[in-house]
Tab-separated table of C-alpha atoms in Angstrom:
chain	number	residue	atom	x	y	z
A	1	MET	CA	22.564	12.283	-36.853
A	2	ASN	CA	19.696	11.655	-34.413
A	3	LEU	CA	16.773	13.953	-35.208
A	4	LEU	CA	14.417	12.539	-32.604
A	5	GLU	CA	15.482	11.134	-29.244
A	6	THR	CA	11.867	10.396	-28.227
A	7	ILE	CA	9.172	9.196	-30.605
A	8	PRO	CA	6.468	11.912	-30.584
A	9	ASP	CA	2.730	11.352	-30.871
A	10	ASP	CA	2.315	14.428	-33.125
A	11	ILE	CA	4.575	16.615	-35.258
A	12	ASP	CA	3.426	20.151	-36.181
A	13	VAL	CA	4.935	21.622	-39.367
A	14	ASN	CA	4.731	25.250	-40.568
A	15	LEU	CA	4.879	25.444	-44.378
A	16	GLN	CA	5.639	28.551	-46.422
A	17	PRO	CA	4.075	27.975	-49.843
A	18	ILE	CA	6.059	28.989	-52.917
A	19	VAL	CA	4.552	28.808	-56.380
A	20	ARG	CA	6.892	27.960	-59.196
A	21	ASN	CA	4.933	28.009	-62.412
A	22	GLU	CA	5.473	29.538	-65.838
A	23	ASN	CA	1.781	30.392	-66.240
A	24	TYR	CA	0.460	33.796	-65.119
A	25	TYR	CA	-2.571	34.207	-62.895
A	26	ASN	CA	-4.547	37.298	-61.986
A	27	ALA	CA	-4.866	38.217	-58.318
A	28	GLU	CA	-6.873	41.134	-57.003
A	29	LEU	CA	-4.808	43.306	-54.660
A	30	GLY	CA	-6.141	43.695	-51.155
A	31	LYS	CA	-8.281	40.584	-51.404
A	32	GLU	CA	-7.551	37.585	-49.214
A	33	TYR	CA	-7.494	34.201	-50.856
A	34	ASP	CA	-7.880	30.965	-48.956
A	35	LEU	CA	-5.612	28.259	-50.177
A	36	PRO	CA	-6.813	24.947	-48.747
A	37	ALA	CA	-4.052	22.452	-48.230
A	38	SER	CA	-3.783	19.095	-46.563
A	39	TYR	CA	-0.525	17.324	-45.894
A	40	GLU	CA	0.316	13.963	-44.472
A	41	VAL	CA	3.837	13.047	-43.467
A	42	ASP	CA	4.868	9.429	-43.059
A	43	VAL	CA	7.990	8.917	-40.995
A	44	PRO	CA	9.189	5.342	-41.309
A	45	LEU	CA	10.310	3.776	-38.043
A	46	SER	CA	12.556	0.793	-38.444
A	47	PHE	CA	14.168	-1.367	-35.801
A	48	GLU	CA	17.765	-1.797	-36.842
A	49	GLN	CA	20.124	-4.477	-35.619
A	50	GLY	CA	21.357	-3.654	-32.151
A	51	LEU	CA	18.115	-2.021	-30.960
A	52	ASN	CA	17.395	-3.338	-27.489
A	53	ILE	CA	13.969	-2.907	-25.890
A	54	VAL	CA	13.988	-4.010	-22.246
A	55	TYR	CA	11.132	-4.338	-19.736
A	56	ASN	CA	12.389	-4.243	-16.114
A	57	ASP	CA	10.165	-5.389	-13.268
A	58	SER	CA	10.215	-7.379	-10.054
A	59	VAL	CA	7.945	-9.505	-7.927
A	60	GLN	CA	8.603	-8.413	-4.362
A	61	ASP	CA	7.691	-9.046	-0.730
A	62	LEU	CA	7.668	-12.809	-1.293
A	63	ASN	CA	9.322	-13.402	2.075
A	64	LYS	CA	6.018	-12.736	3.854
A	65	ASP	CA	4.668	-15.932	2.299
A	66	LEU	CA	7.876	-17.969	2.051
A	67	ASN	CA	9.771	-17.249	5.308
A	68	ASP	CA	8.118	-20.076	7.260
A	69	LEU	CA	9.275	-22.622	4.673
A	70	ASP	CA	12.650	-22.894	6.443
A	71	LYS	CA	11.478	-26.243	7.871
A	72	VAL	CA	10.740	-27.535	4.375
A	73	SER	CA	13.595	-29.374	2.702
A	74	LEU	CA	13.723	-29.109	-1.076
A	75	LYS	CA	16.259	-28.463	-3.796
A	76	ASN	CA	14.010	-27.559	-6.736
A	77	ALA	CA	11.105	-25.200	-7.332
A	78	LYS	CA	9.378	-23.684	-10.330
A	79	ILE	CA	8.028	-20.154	-10.552
A	80	MET	CA	5.247	-19.710	-13.126
A	81	LEU	CA	4.456	-16.189	-14.326
A	82	SER	CA	1.275	-15.481	-16.299
A	83	VAL	CA	1.853	-12.461	-18.540
A	84	ASP	CA	-0.572	-10.360	-20.611
A	85	ASN	CA	1.120	-8.472	-23.464
A	86	ALA	CA	-0.594	-5.715	-25.482
A	87	ILE	CA	2.697	-4.736	-27.157
A	88	PRO	CA	3.156	-5.886	-30.775
A	89	LEU	CA	6.588	-7.320	-29.935
A	90	LYS	CA	7.502	-10.856	-28.968
A	91	LEU	CA	9.443	-10.835	-25.692
A	92	GLN	CA	11.892	-13.262	-24.098
A	93	LEU	CA	12.980	-13.895	-20.518
A	94	LYS	CA	16.466	-15.409	-20.282
A	95	ALA	CA	17.759	-17.019	-17.090
A	96	GLU	CA	20.761	-14.652	-16.998
A	97	ASN	CA	18.294	-11.729	-16.855
A	98	VAL	CA	16.758	-12.955	-13.577
A	99	GLN	CA	18.044	-12.060	-10.107
A	100	ILE	CA	16.811	-13.737	-6.916
A	101	LYS	CA	17.242	-11.453	-3.876
A	102	ASP	CA	16.787	-11.720	-0.110
A	103	VAL	CA	15.091	-9.202	2.226
A	104	TYR	CA	18.314	-7.141	2.371
A	105	GLY	CA	18.504	-6.793	-1.415
A	106	ASN	CA	21.439	-9.202	-1.737
A	107	GLU	CA	21.427	-11.627	-4.648
A	108	LEU	CA	21.134	-15.307	-3.691
A	109	THR	CA	23.956	-16.543	-5.912
A	110	ALA	CA	23.631	-20.160	-4.709
A	111	VAL	CA	20.289	-20.430	-6.515
A	112	LYS	CA	20.709	-21.701	-10.081
A	113	LYS	CA	18.141	-20.432	-12.603
A	114	THR	CA	16.980	-21.963	-15.879
A	115	MET	CA	14.051	-21.196	-18.159
A	116	GLU	CA	11.942	-24.014	-19.569
A	117	GLU	CA	12.695	-24.100	-23.293
A	118	ASP	CA	9.103	-23.657	-24.503
A	119	LYS	CA	8.130	-21.317	-21.610
A	120	GLN	CA	10.571	-18.415	-22.035
A	121	TYR	CA	8.681	-16.304	-24.602
A	122	VAL	CA	5.848	-13.794	-24.221
A	123	THR	CA	3.615	-13.825	-27.298
A	124	GLU	CA	3.080	-10.463	-29.006
A	125	SER	CA	-0.273	-8.751	-29.475
A	126	THR	CA	-1.270	-9.076	-33.124
A	127	ASP	CA	-3.029	-5.698	-33.269
A	128	GLY	CA	-1.336	-3.721	-30.468
A	129	GLU	CA	-4.607	-3.519	-28.516
A	130	LYS	CA	-5.889	-6.961	-27.506
A	131	PRO	CA	-3.393	-8.618	-25.139
A	132	ALA	CA	-1.928	-12.063	-25.728
A	133	THR	CA	-1.500	-14.276	-22.638
A	134	SER	CA	1.603	-16.389	-22.079
A	135	GLU	CA	3.161	-18.409	-19.282
A	136	LEU	CA	6.837	-18.177	-18.336
A	137	VAL	CA	8.376	-20.951	-16.229
A	138	LEU	CA	11.551	-20.312	-14.237
A	139	SER	CA	13.201	-23.340	-12.592
A	140	LEU	CA	15.214	-22.756	-9.418
A	141	THR	CA	17.747	-25.223	-7.992
A	142	SER	CA	19.965	-24.936	-4.928
A	143	ASP	CA	22.029	-27.143	-2.620
A	144	ASP	CA	20.660	-25.011	0.234
A	145	THR	CA	17.471	-26.971	1.003
A	146	ALA	CA	15.878	-23.938	2.740
A	147	PHE	CA	16.532	-21.505	-0.134
A	148	LEU	CA	12.830	-20.743	-0.680
A	149	SER	CA	12.492	-19.237	2.819
A	150	LYS	CA	15.243	-16.711	1.957
A	151	ILE	CA	13.675	-15.358	-1.252
A	152	ASP	CA	12.049	-11.930	-1.048
A	153	ARG	CA	12.285	-10.551	-4.580
A	154	ILE	CA	12.575	-11.839	-8.137
A	155	CYS	CA	13.930	-9.173	-10.498
A	156	PHE	CA	13.738	-9.734	-14.226
A	157	LYS	CA	14.490	-8.081	-17.547
A	158	ILE	CA	12.371	-9.129	-20.519
A	159	THR	CA	13.827	-8.254	-23.924
A	160	ALA	CA	12.178	-7.883	-27.330
A	161	VAL	CA	12.883	-10.470	-30.038
A	162	PRO	CA	11.631	-10.697	-33.642
A	163	GLY	CA	7.994	-11.806	-33.757
A	164	SER	CA	5.224	-12.261	-36.290
A	165	ALA	CA	3.244	-9.012	-35.815
A	166	THR	CA	4.210	-6.589	-38.582
A	167	GLY	CA	2.894	-3.189	-39.544
A	168	VAL	CA	1.504	-2.520	-36.034
A	169	PRO	CA	2.827	0.745	-34.551
A	170	LEU	CA	4.198	1.085	-31.035
A	171	LYS	CA	2.066	3.385	-28.855
A	172	ASP	CA	2.217	4.684	-25.317
A	173	THR	CA	-1.127	2.990	-24.591
A	174	GLN	CA	0.326	-0.514	-25.006
A	175	TRP	CA	1.285	-2.428	-21.881
A	176	LEU	CA	2.699	-5.588	-20.332
A	177	LYS	CA	1.417	-7.027	-17.045
A	178	VAL	CA	2.361	-10.005	-14.897
A	179	THR	CA	-1.106	-11.168	-13.823
A	180	SER	CA	-0.151	-14.040	-11.500
A	181	VAL	CA	2.844	-15.717	-9.897
A	182	LYS	CA	2.649	-19.366	-8.813
A	183	LEU	CA	5.117	-21.661	-7.096
A	184	SER	CA	5.355	-25.356	-7.893
A	185	VAL	CA	7.529	-27.946	-6.164
A	186	PRO	CA	8.276	-30.858	-8.499
A	187	GLY	CA	8.475	-34.177	-6.635
A	188	GLY	CA	6.978	-32.806	-3.432
A	189	VAL	CA	8.699	-31.625	-0.250
A	190	ASN	CA	10.230	-33.109	2.884
A	191	VAL	CA	9.235	-31.460	6.164
A	192	ASP	CA	11.475	-31.464	9.246
A	193	LEU	CA	9.084	-31.956	12.168
A	194	ASN	CA	11.784	-31.918	14.886
């Protein structure tokens, strides 16, 4: 049974005290007695197998900068994303979780995507406050030598994977931010000057 659908920041509890004791105590009728009490409730939160935390985002309006590259002939390009992560979870970007779209929102299926093996993970924040910076590298390949000029949006889903930060709670003040996007063309480009 699911008691909580959303993890709350605070839980208020009303307690009705009951005394169960074999000893007798004297109480003066009509007199109010203050009974100080302090309670702390720990609710363990565990991530069971099958839990899937997903961060959806996109880098858009790229066509403004890339549309005049239709005269440039190339088959490969690399997109480098710098990411700051204040979440105490290690995150991964898989190639199958990336969509390359044109200005009409259609996916460019002729563009093949791969992630560099050592550049597909976003390092977790060790304390849930100070962000860790990582670089993701997405390689794009296409037989269409003008594919870069058609790209307008890169949509991606980053998923949580087991990391090394333990005992750090998740909070609504934690965040993830793509701080820069760079394009690299391995091996240079050929330009059609006709």
